[in-house]
Short mmCIF file of C-alpha atoms in Angstrom, two decimals:
data_model
loop_
_atom_site.label_atom_id
_atom_site.label_comp_id
_atom_site.label_asym_id
_atom_site.label_seq_id
_atom_site.Cartn_x
_atom_site.Cartn_y
_atom_site.Cartn_z
CA MET A 376 0.20 -0.12 0.22
CA ARG A 377 1.53 3.42 -1.11
CA GLN A 378 0.10 7.28 0.02
CA THR A 379 0.64 10.40 1.24
CA PRO A 380 2.80 10.88 4.62
CA GLU A 381 -0.06 13.60 5.07
CA ALA A 382 -3.06 10.56 4.38
CA PHE A 383 -1.51 8.58 7.12
CA GLU A 384 -0.88 11.00 9.59
CA ARG A 385 -4.39 12.09 9.60
CA TRP A 386 -4.96 8.49 10.06
CA ILE A 387 -2.38 7.75 13.51
CA ALA A 388 -3.50 11.00 14.87
CA ARG A 389 -6.78 10.04 14.71
CA VAL A 390 -6.00 6.75 16.31
CA PHE A 391 -4.74 8.69 18.81
CA GLY A 392 -7.54 11.00 19.28
CA ALA A 393 -9.50 7.66 20.02
CA CYS A 394 -7.68 7.09 22.86
CA GLY A 395 -8.19 10.04 24.56
CA MET A 396 -5.03 12.49 22.93
CA PRO A 397 -5.02 16.16 22.59
CA GLU A 398 -5.63 16.81 19.06
CA GLY A 399 -2.22 19.17 19.41
CA ASP A 400 -0.90 16.31 21.23
CA ALA A 401 -2.48 13.41 18.48
CA ARG A 402 -0.80 15.90 15.68
CA LEU A 403 2.90 15.81 17.13
CA ALA A 404 2.98 12.31 17.82
CA ALA A 405 1.92 11.07 14.45
CA SER A 406 4.30 13.23 12.79
CA VAL A 407 7.16 11.58 14.39
CA LEU A 408 5.71 8.54 13.54
CA VAL A 409 5.61 9.33 9.92
CA ARG A 410 8.71 11.32 10.11
CA SER A 411 10.42 7.86 11.30
CA GLU A 412 8.98 5.80 8.33
CA LEU A 413 9.98 8.05 6.16
CA ARG A 414 14.24 8.62 7.40
CA GLY A 415 13.86 4.93 6.50
CA TYR A 416 13.57 3.34 10.18
CA ARG A 417 10.29 1.42 9.53
CA THR A 418 11.19 -0.61 12.67
CA HIS A 419 10.32 2.93 14.83
CA GLY A 420 7.36 3.85 12.27
CA MET A 421 4.31 2.44 11.05
CA THR A 422 5.09 -0.27 12.91
CA ARG A 423 4.52 0.40 16.49
CA VAL A 424 1.55 2.77 16.04
CA ALA A 425 -0.78 -0.74 17.62
CA SER A 426 1.66 -1.62 20.33
CA TYR A 427 1.25 2.45 21.73
CA VAL A 428 -2.27 1.96 21.43
CA GLU A 429 -1.50 -0.57 23.55
CA ARG A 430 0.53 1.22 26.47
CA LEU A 431 -2.21 4.19 25.80
CA ARG A 432 -5.31 1.77 26.58
CA ALA A 433 -3.47 -0.15 29.29
CA GLY A 434 -2.22 3.06 30.95
CA ASP A 435 1.39 2.54 30.44
CA PHE A 436 1.09 5.97 28.16
CA ASN A 437 -0.92 8.98 29.36
CA PRO A 438 -3.16 10.69 26.86
CA MET A 439 -3.01 13.91 28.87
CA PRO A 440 -0.51 14.43 30.54
CA ALA A 441 0.29 17.14 32.94
CA MET A 442 4.10 17.85 32.20
CA ARG A 443 6.13 20.45 34.31
CA HIS A 444 10.24 20.89 34.43
CA LYS A 445 11.60 22.59 37.13
CA ILE A 446 15.75 24.60 35.92
CA PHE A 447 18.82 24.71 37.42
CA PRO A 448 21.85 26.18 36.98
CA GLY A 449 23.17 23.76 33.79
CA GLY A 450 20.25 21.10 34.45
CA ILE A 451 16.39 20.87 32.98
CA VAL A 452 14.77 17.79 35.40
CA LEU A 453 11.23 17.62 33.24
CA ASP A 454 8.90 15.27 34.73
CA ALA A 455 7.08 14.09 31.32
CA ASP A 456 4.04 11.91 33.79
CA GLY A 457 3.97 9.26 30.98
CA ALA A 458 3.72 10.95 27.96
CA MET A 459 4.08 9.33 24.75
CA GLY A 460 8.48 9.87 23.80
CA GLN A 461 6.55 11.51 20.39
CA ILE A 462 5.49 13.99 22.71
CA ALA A 463 8.31 14.34 26.28
CA GLY A 464 10.78 14.86 23.20
CA PRO A 465 10.40 17.46 21.31
CA ARG A 466 8.76 19.08 24.55
CA ALA A 467 12.43 18.17 25.92
CA ILE A 468 14.34 19.60 22.88
CA GLU A 469 11.78 23.01 23.28
CA VAL A 470 13.01 23.58 26.85
CA GLY A 471 16.71 22.76 25.44
CA LEU A 472 16.84 25.70 23.01
CA GLU A 473 14.95 27.80 25.65
CA ALA A 474 17.99 27.10 28.11
CA LEU A 475 20.70 27.41 25.41
CA LYS A 476 19.30 30.84 24.93
CA GLY A 477 21.57 31.77 28.24
CA SER A 478 24.11 28.76 28.46
CA ALA A 479 26.27 27.34 26.77
CA CYS A 480 25.22 24.01 27.09
CA VAL A 481 22.20 22.18 28.80
CA LEU A 482 21.41 19.02 30.65
CA ILE A 483 18.07 17.45 30.59
CA ALA A 484 17.07 14.77 33.14
CA VAL A 485 13.40 13.26 31.71
CA GLN A 486 11.36 11.47 34.37
CA GLU A 487 8.89 9.20 33.41
CA CYS A 488 9.23 8.79 29.69
CA GLY A 489 7.18 6.42 27.28
CA HIS A 490 9.53 4.97 25.01
CA LEU A 491 10.82 7.37 22.33
CA GLY A 492 10.44 5.60 19.22
CA ALA A 493 13.36 6.18 17.00
CA LEU A 494 16.03 8.72 18.83
CA GLY A 495 17.17 9.94 15.77
CA ILE A 496 13.67 12.09 14.61
CA HIS A 497 14.87 13.90 18.07
CA ALA A 498 18.68 14.39 17.63
CA LEU A 499 17.52 15.44 14.05
CA LEU A 500 15.00 17.76 15.38
CA ALA A 501 17.49 19.95 17.60
CA ALA A 502 20.07 19.98 15.21
CA GLU A 503 17.13 21.33 12.99
CA ALA A 504 17.52 23.99 15.22
CA GLY A 505 21.12 24.71 15.29
CA ALA A 506 22.22 22.55 18.43
CA PHE A 507 24.08 19.67 18.67
CA CYS A 508 22.23 17.09 20.65
CA MET A 509 22.41 13.56 22.16
CA LEU A 510 20.30 11.73 24.41
CA GLY A 511 19.42 8.27 25.33
CA GLN A 512 17.05 6.45 27.18
CA ARG A 513 16.64 3.52 29.66
CA THR A 514 15.16 0.97 28.40
CA PRO A 515 14.08 -2.97 30.25
CA PRO A 516 17.04 -5.47 30.79
CA LEU A 517 18.05 -6.74 26.87
CA LEU A 518 21.24 -7.19 26.62
CA ALA A 519 23.61 -10.84 27.26
CA MET A 520 26.97 -12.18 26.80
CA GLU A 521 26.70 -15.88 25.48
CA GLY A 522 26.31 -17.83 28.65
CA PHE A 523 24.26 -15.64 30.70
CA LYS A 524 21.22 -16.57 31.83
CA ARG A 525 19.29 -13.72 31.77
CA ALA A 526 19.17 -10.36 30.15
CA ALA A 527 21.68 -8.09 32.19
CA ILE A 528 21.06 -5.06 30.55
CA GLY A 529 19.62 -2.99 28.71
CA HIS A 530 20.11 -2.12 25.06
CA ASN A 531 20.21 2.13 25.65
CA PRO A 532 19.64 3.08 22.11
CA ILE A 533 21.70 6.43 22.23
CA ALA A 534 21.77 9.40 18.98
CA PHE A 535 23.13 12.89 18.47
CA GLY A 536 22.44 15.51 15.99
CA CYS A 537 24.90 18.53 14.90
CA PRO A 538 24.20 20.85 12.35
CA VAL A 539 26.59 20.71 9.34
CA PRO A 540 26.69 24.40 7.35
CA GLY A 541 24.95 23.82 4.55
CA ALA A 542 23.61 20.40 4.07
CA ASP A 543 22.17 18.06 6.20
CA PRO A 544 22.10 17.50 9.78
CA LEU A 545 24.88 14.45 10.75
CA VAL A 546 22.13 11.97 12.86
CA PHE A 547 24.22 8.89 13.92
CA ASP A 548 21.59 7.09 16.33
CA ILE A 549 21.94 3.28 17.09
CA ALA A 550 21.15 0.74 20.01
CA CYS A 551 24.02 -0.52 21.83
CA SER A 552 22.93 -4.04 20.69
CA VAL A 553 24.13 -5.77 17.06
CA ALA A 554 20.63 -5.10 16.30
CA ALA A 555 17.93 -3.34 17.35
CA ARG A 556 15.22 -5.33 18.74
CA GLY A 557 12.89 -4.31 16.75
CA HIS A 558 14.30 -6.28 13.67
CA ILE A 559 13.79 -8.99 16.17
CA LEU A 560 10.36 -8.33 16.80
CA LEU A 561 9.19 -7.26 12.71
CA ALA A 562 11.17 -11.14 11.90
CA ALA A 563 8.92 -13.02 14.42
CA ARG A 564 5.85 -11.28 12.70
CA GLU A 565 6.92 -12.14 8.76
CA GLY A 566 8.37 -15.24 10.40
CA ASN A 567 11.28 -14.32 8.80
CA ALA A 568 15.25 -15.86 10.61
CA ILE A 569 17.56 -13.62 12.41
CA PRO A 570 21.37 -13.76 10.93
CA ALA A 571 24.30 -14.97 13.46
CA GLY A 572 25.38 -12.32 15.92
CA TRP A 573 21.87 -10.35 16.78
CA ALA A 574 20.75 -12.79 20.06
CA VAL A 575 20.17 -15.74 22.36
CA ASP A 576 17.15 -17.60 23.30
CA GLU A 577 16.73 -18.45 27.36
CA GLU A 578 19.11 -21.11 27.67
CA GLY A 579 22.15 -18.14 26.12
CA THR A 580 22.74 -20.25 23.29
CA ALA A 581 23.72 -18.26 19.71
CA THR A 582 19.83 -18.32 17.85
CA THR A 583 18.47 -17.40 14.61
CA ASN A 584 15.25 -17.90 15.54
CA ALA A 585 13.47 -14.74 16.08
CA LYS A 586 10.89 -15.71 18.48
CA ARG A 587 13.05 -17.63 20.26
CA ALA A 588 15.63 -15.00 20.25
CA LEU A 589 13.07 -12.42 22.05
CA LYS A 590 12.29 -15.02 25.37
CA GLY A 591 15.97 -14.97 24.72
CA ALA A 592 18.38 -11.75 24.66
CA LEU A 593 19.90 -9.24 22.30
CA LEU A 594 23.89 -9.32 21.92
CA PRO A 595 25.71 -6.40 22.47
CA MET A 596 27.69 -4.78 19.23
CA GLY A 597 31.55 -5.02 19.98
CA GLY A 598 31.02 -7.53 22.98
CA HIS A 599 31.92 -5.40 26.41
CA LYS A 600 32.87 -1.99 24.70
CA GLY A 601 28.51 -1.72 23.63
CA ILE A 602 28.14 -3.06 27.00
CA GLY A 603 29.68 -0.56 28.71
CA ILE A 604 27.85 2.41 26.44
CA SER A 605 24.90 0.75 27.40
CA MET A 606 25.59 0.92 30.79
CA MET A 607 27.40 4.85 29.89
CA VAL A 608 23.06 5.61 29.66
CA GLU A 609 22.05 3.18 32.63
CA CYS A 610 23.77 6.20 34.20
CA LEU A 611 22.66 9.15 32.63
CA ALA A 612 18.82 7.95 31.54
CA GLY A 613 18.23 5.61 34.33
CA ALA A 614 19.98 6.63 37.67
CA MET A 615 20.32 10.41 36.89
CA ALA A 616 16.83 10.52 36.19
CA ALA A 617 15.10 7.87 38.18
CA THR A 618 11.89 8.57 40.27
CA ALA A 619 11.05 5.98 43.13
CA ALA A 620 8.58 4.52 40.49
CA SER A 621 11.81 3.42 38.92
CA LEU A 622 12.54 1.11 41.10
CA ASP A 623 9.47 -1.31 40.82
CA PRO A 624 10.92 -4.66 39.24
CA ASN A 625 7.06 -4.26 37.04
CA ARG A 626 9.56 -1.46 34.75
CA ASN A 627 11.81 -4.40 33.51
CA ALA A 628 9.14 -5.88 32.17
CA LEU A 629 9.11 -6.63 28.76
CA PRO A 630 5.55 -6.62 26.73
CA GLU A 631 4.97 -8.33 24.15
CA SER A 632 4.13 -5.93 21.80
CA GLY A 633 8.04 -4.84 22.14
CA ALA A 634 6.36 -0.94 23.28
CA VAL A 635 7.67 -0.90 27.04
CA GLY A 636 6.44 2.00 29.05
CA ARG A 637 7.73 4.86 31.06
CA GLN A 638 11.22 4.60 30.84
CA GLY A 639 13.96 7.45 32.20
CA ALA A 640 16.17 9.37 29.10
CA PHE A 641 18.46 12.04 29.56
CA PHE A 642 18.96 15.34 26.23
CA TRP A 643 22.53 16.76 26.04
CA MET A 644 22.41 20.35 24.48
CA VAL A 645 24.77 22.52 22.98
CA LYS A 646 24.99 25.93 21.56
CA PRO A 647 27.21 25.59 18.58
CA GLY A 648 30.13 28.17 18.29
CA ALA A 649 29.64 29.00 22.33
CA PHE A 650 32.64 27.81 23.32
CA GLY A 651 34.69 29.72 20.22
CA ASP A 652 33.67 31.84 17.51
CA GLU A 653 30.53 30.52 15.66
CA ASP A 654 32.05 31.17 11.95
CA VAL A 655 35.11 28.88 12.88
CA PHE A 656 32.96 26.24 13.88
CA SER A 657 30.94 26.00 10.85
CA SER A 658 33.74 26.41 8.86
CA TYR A 659 35.35 23.25 11.07
CA MET A 660 32.28 20.71 10.48
CA SER A 661 32.10 21.47 6.32
CA SER A 662 36.20 21.04 6.26
CA TRP A 663 35.97 18.17 8.64
CA THR A 664 33.07 16.42 6.58
CA ARG A 665 34.37 17.56 3.27
CA THR A 666 37.64 15.80 3.81
CA TYR A 667 35.67 12.73 5.15
CA LEU A 668 33.70 12.27 2.30
CA GLU A 669 36.33 13.38 -0.38
CA ALA A 670 38.56 10.31 1.57
CA GLY A 671 35.64 8.08 0.66
CA ALA A 672 35.46 8.53 -3.06
CA GLY A 673 32.21 8.28 -3.28
CA LYS A 674 31.73 5.73 -1.54
CA ALA A 675 31.25 7.35 2.26
CA LYS A 676 27.96 8.73 2.99
CA LEU A 677 27.30 11.08 6.49
CA PRO A 678 25.53 9.47 9.22
CA GLY A 679 22.02 11.17 7.99
CA SER A 680 22.15 12.21 4.32
CA ARG A 681 20.08 9.13 3.22
CA GLY A 682 17.25 9.49 5.37
CA ALA A 683 17.11 13.03 4.79
CA ARG A 684 17.38 11.88 0.79
CA LEU A 685 14.73 8.92 1.80
CA GLU A 686 12.46 11.58 3.24
CA LYS A 687 12.57 13.83 0.19
CA GLU A 688 11.55 10.65 -2.21
CA GLY A 689 8.53 9.49 0.91
CA ARG A 690 7.69 12.78 0.93
CA GLU A 691 7.32 13.29 -2.95
CA GLY A 692 6.61 10.47 -4.43
CA GLY A 693 4.41 8.90 -0.87
CA ILE A 694 5.27 5.81 1.15
CA GLU A 695 4.75 2.12 0.77
CA ILE A 696 4.27 -0.18 3.69
CA GLY A 697 4.09 -4.28 3.25
CA GLU A 698 1.12 -6.13 3.51
CA GLY A 699 1.71 -6.97 6.98
CA ILE A 700 1.69 -4.53 8.47
CA ALA A 701 -1.02 -3.29 6.50
CA ARG A 702 -3.29 -5.59 7.66
CA GLU A 703 -2.69 -4.84 11.37
CA LEU A 704 -2.88 -1.23 11.01
CA THR A 705 -6.35 -1.90 9.21
CA ALA A 706 -7.34 -4.56 12.02
CA LEU A 707 -6.68 -1.69 14.83
CA GLY A 708 -8.94 0.37 12.51
CA GLU A 709 -12.26 -2.16 12.97
CA ARG A 710 -11.41 -2.14 16.28
CA LEU A 711 -11.90 1.08 17.22
CA GLY A 712 -14.07 2.21 14.33
CA ILE A 713 -11.89 4.60 11.95
CA ALA A 714 -10.95 2.93 8.97
CA PHE A 715 -7.98 2.83 7.26
CA ASN A 716 -7.74 3.10 4.18
CA GLY A 717 -4.22 4.61 3.44
#
């Protein structure tokens, strides 16, 4: 099925509205999800709609959050009050940009935040507004090394975005696992095997069976290096954004749909040029990215360039979704009384 991004946004906004979200929030969440799909984050775009509806209806996400924040020198604490990540993320960027008017950088601890989805989208929003942004979100335990008896720590995704004068922003987005859990969820849904080296089963043995992998754990990228980065995110997004509720063991439960409930996150935002001449910053960014591309002899790509190209193509030619996702969204629409026709 192929349809315009605007048509998908309208339908998703109606779906979220049926779950009790105010119109403005529903439209914002829909636009973030559709933009994720446009930029190639397929595992965090249209495939997430049904699971987000489940979380909204279960009360894991709050459809009408009363978000509030407190500011202190160098930092902000944003209480997202269970908001969907597609609402809380843009709010964190908004308050961060406001803080950068009077500060070189700011660290934002986001409490009680729903699944942020594709972190690269939030990094992109900050970079498009002229700021450098690094962010991460804590997840329930998903990572283990071979031989572990269970998952030991979250795969804790992390991303950064940075403006590049006269070019698309840099956007780099990874989970600390070899592959994001969304890829395994998608493979299990479609009945496909996963590549070797992605996961272990519930006995700690390497597997290519997607359904067994979902009962086991993901393998970290780079072995202990991936575990170390995950630990860094756990410190910043888990501990520093923790509330008393964060200590509830139920926060480590993983729903079968894959969309986790309320977790902590962090956003670190920096005003380019605040530590020196902004023109020099711009010249340096242009210089090193040009050197990198020239060294690649036509094969090198800057992170974010593919997403920018895909988004342009999708806005011009529409978004195509597979039959499996189309059936899922059709069924969801039937349950909610909102016909899905793209």
